[in-house]
Amino acid sequence: AIETIGISKIYGSGNTEVIALREATMTIQRGEVVALLGPSGSGKSTLLSSIGLINPPTSGQIKIDGKVVMDGPKPFVNLQRYRRERLGFIFQKSNLIPFLSAIENVMIALSISGIEGRPAKRRAMELLDSLGVAERAKNLPSALSGGQQQRVAIARALANKPSLLLADEPTAALDSKLGRQVMELFREIGHENQAGVLVVTHDQRSLEVFDRILHMDDGLLTELEVANSK
Amino acid sequence: AIETIGISKIYGSGNTEVIALREATMTIQRGEVVALLGPSGSGKSTLLSSIGLINPPTSGQIKIDGKVVMDGPKPFVNLQRYRRERLGFIFQKSNLIPFLSAIENVMIALSISGIEGRPAKRRAMELLDSLGVAERAKNLPSALSGGQQQRVAIARALANKPSLLLADEPTAALDSKLGRQVMELFREIGHENQAGVLVVTHDQRSLEVFDRILHMDDGLLTELEVANSK
Ligand SMILES: Nc1ncnc2c1ncn2[C@@H]1O[C@H](COP(=O)(O)OP(=O)(O)OP(=O)(O)O)[C@@H](O)[C@H]1O
Ligand SMILES: Nc1ncnc2c1ncn2[C@@H]1O[C@H](COP(=O)(O)OP(=O)(O)OP(=O)(O)O)[C@@H](O)[C@H]1O
Ligand SMILES: [Mg+2]
Ligand SMILES: [Mg+2]
């Protein structure tokens, strides 16, 4: 499980101060698939990147499996190792490495957990295929459409079978049919691999795949009642 | 009006050849607000960037107000001048200048048509305000959320009151309420300023603001019947 306890995030200072998170407290259990909704600028990416250990909170704690990993900006573990071993992150902007092909972008994630050569190539191709972009494996990101780049970024995040998958608007560049398939893939990953999955989305329509729905408004986190239960 | 006559676009060659557009023929009149839908990878951004004179077609013609401006990749006019004077382009990735603030990003578009100093600052602030990001005017793009960056990019595209507005998934990073407001703003611009507006969107829900709906599938352009008439 990953847990945030009263985390706050303040950018800037004085009259340029922006309070992006206000004492956000939440838990995601392994196997839970959770949506995070909210208006533009409300703090969703900030919450996600704090949980993902890439944007330290100003105050408050982050715990993984009961162990404190951050207290405010102070790390208590090797953050890079924790991220590598457990996290899969899909950024709001795909963030692919521009000089590597689609398949190389996925394979570089695999090499981080020691999977290389033929087994890496095979796994990378399976992932690209599951997202419908296998035939673009050899292309550079600049030769891909926006939605194709996004799908390669998704494949890369899934490569190491993360125990916590954090996705920031992963279907923004996809048509509704593909977007739905991706949401169902995330649900499958959460439930079958017993991974925690947190998805920031603006798409209010494919919400039935989620176990829980969180809402962010001006830095304040709340939980919505979910009509359907598992 | 802007018109494409049988334009095709081929990327790569030999066995890496991708036919992104297949003889696409269409017209957008001034005052028309048109949506372009279609699956990821179907050629929407390619069509938009061809019409926007930034990605020349492999073959076929582009005419503006009856005058041929491109025949295949060969330009018949000064493309840069045509773009500057008539076009507003919202890219699929915001493409803001990273070392300029939000307001400077909008003002640089205004300076291209000779508007500078106080009048430029005033107009830029009005535009940012109409998109709800006025209070972030002095921030760099890196200090803005994804949806805030997208809105600054929209403000910048509108700055010079373009006679043709081309928007590539302009609401992808916005929540549904804001997304709807932006679509209605585009409709207003099209109808009141007599501008042609072409919007690539994956959002099948706010389609009633559009006069016509085009559909792209694997490079093939078709027009859908619109149930409601103006
Ligand atoms: N520079 C390039 N070199 C090779 N292929 C390209 C290049 N740019 C685009 N393509 C390919 O052309 C096809 C159409 O791309 P385009 O970006 O127009 O799609 P799109 O409809 O905008 O997709 P999306 O909805 O994902 O943004 C895609 O298969 C894409 O991979
Ligand atoms: N580096 C930064 N410096 C200053 N302010 C920032 C910085 N990063 C984010 N912000 C501000 O913090 C607030 C929350 O940003 P965040 O990116 O978390 O929003 P979001 O909910 O993801 O929005 P969107 O839906 O538009 O992506 C916004 O007002 C944003 O402008
Ligand atoms: Mg965000
Ligand atoms: Mg596109």
Coordinates of C-alpha atoms in Angstrom, one line a residue, chain B residues 1-3 5 27 29 61-69 82 86:
Chain B
A1 CA -12.2 29.9 -47.6
I2 CA -9.4 27.3 -47.4
E3 CA -9.6 24.3 -49.7
I5 CA -7.9 19.3 -53.4
T27 CA -13.3 23.2 -47.9
Q29 CA -15.6 28.7 -45.4
Q61 CA -3.3 21.4 -54.0
I62 CA -4.1 23.8 -51.2
K63 CA -6.1 27.0 -52.1
I64 CA -6.8 30.0 -50.0
D65 CA -9.6 32.3 -51.1
G66 CA -9.4 30.7 -54.6
K67 CA -5.6 31.2 -55.0
V68 CA -3.4 28.1 -55.2
V69 CA -0.8 28.4 -52.4
Y82 CA 0.4 33.8 -45.2
R86 CA -4.2 34.6 -41.4

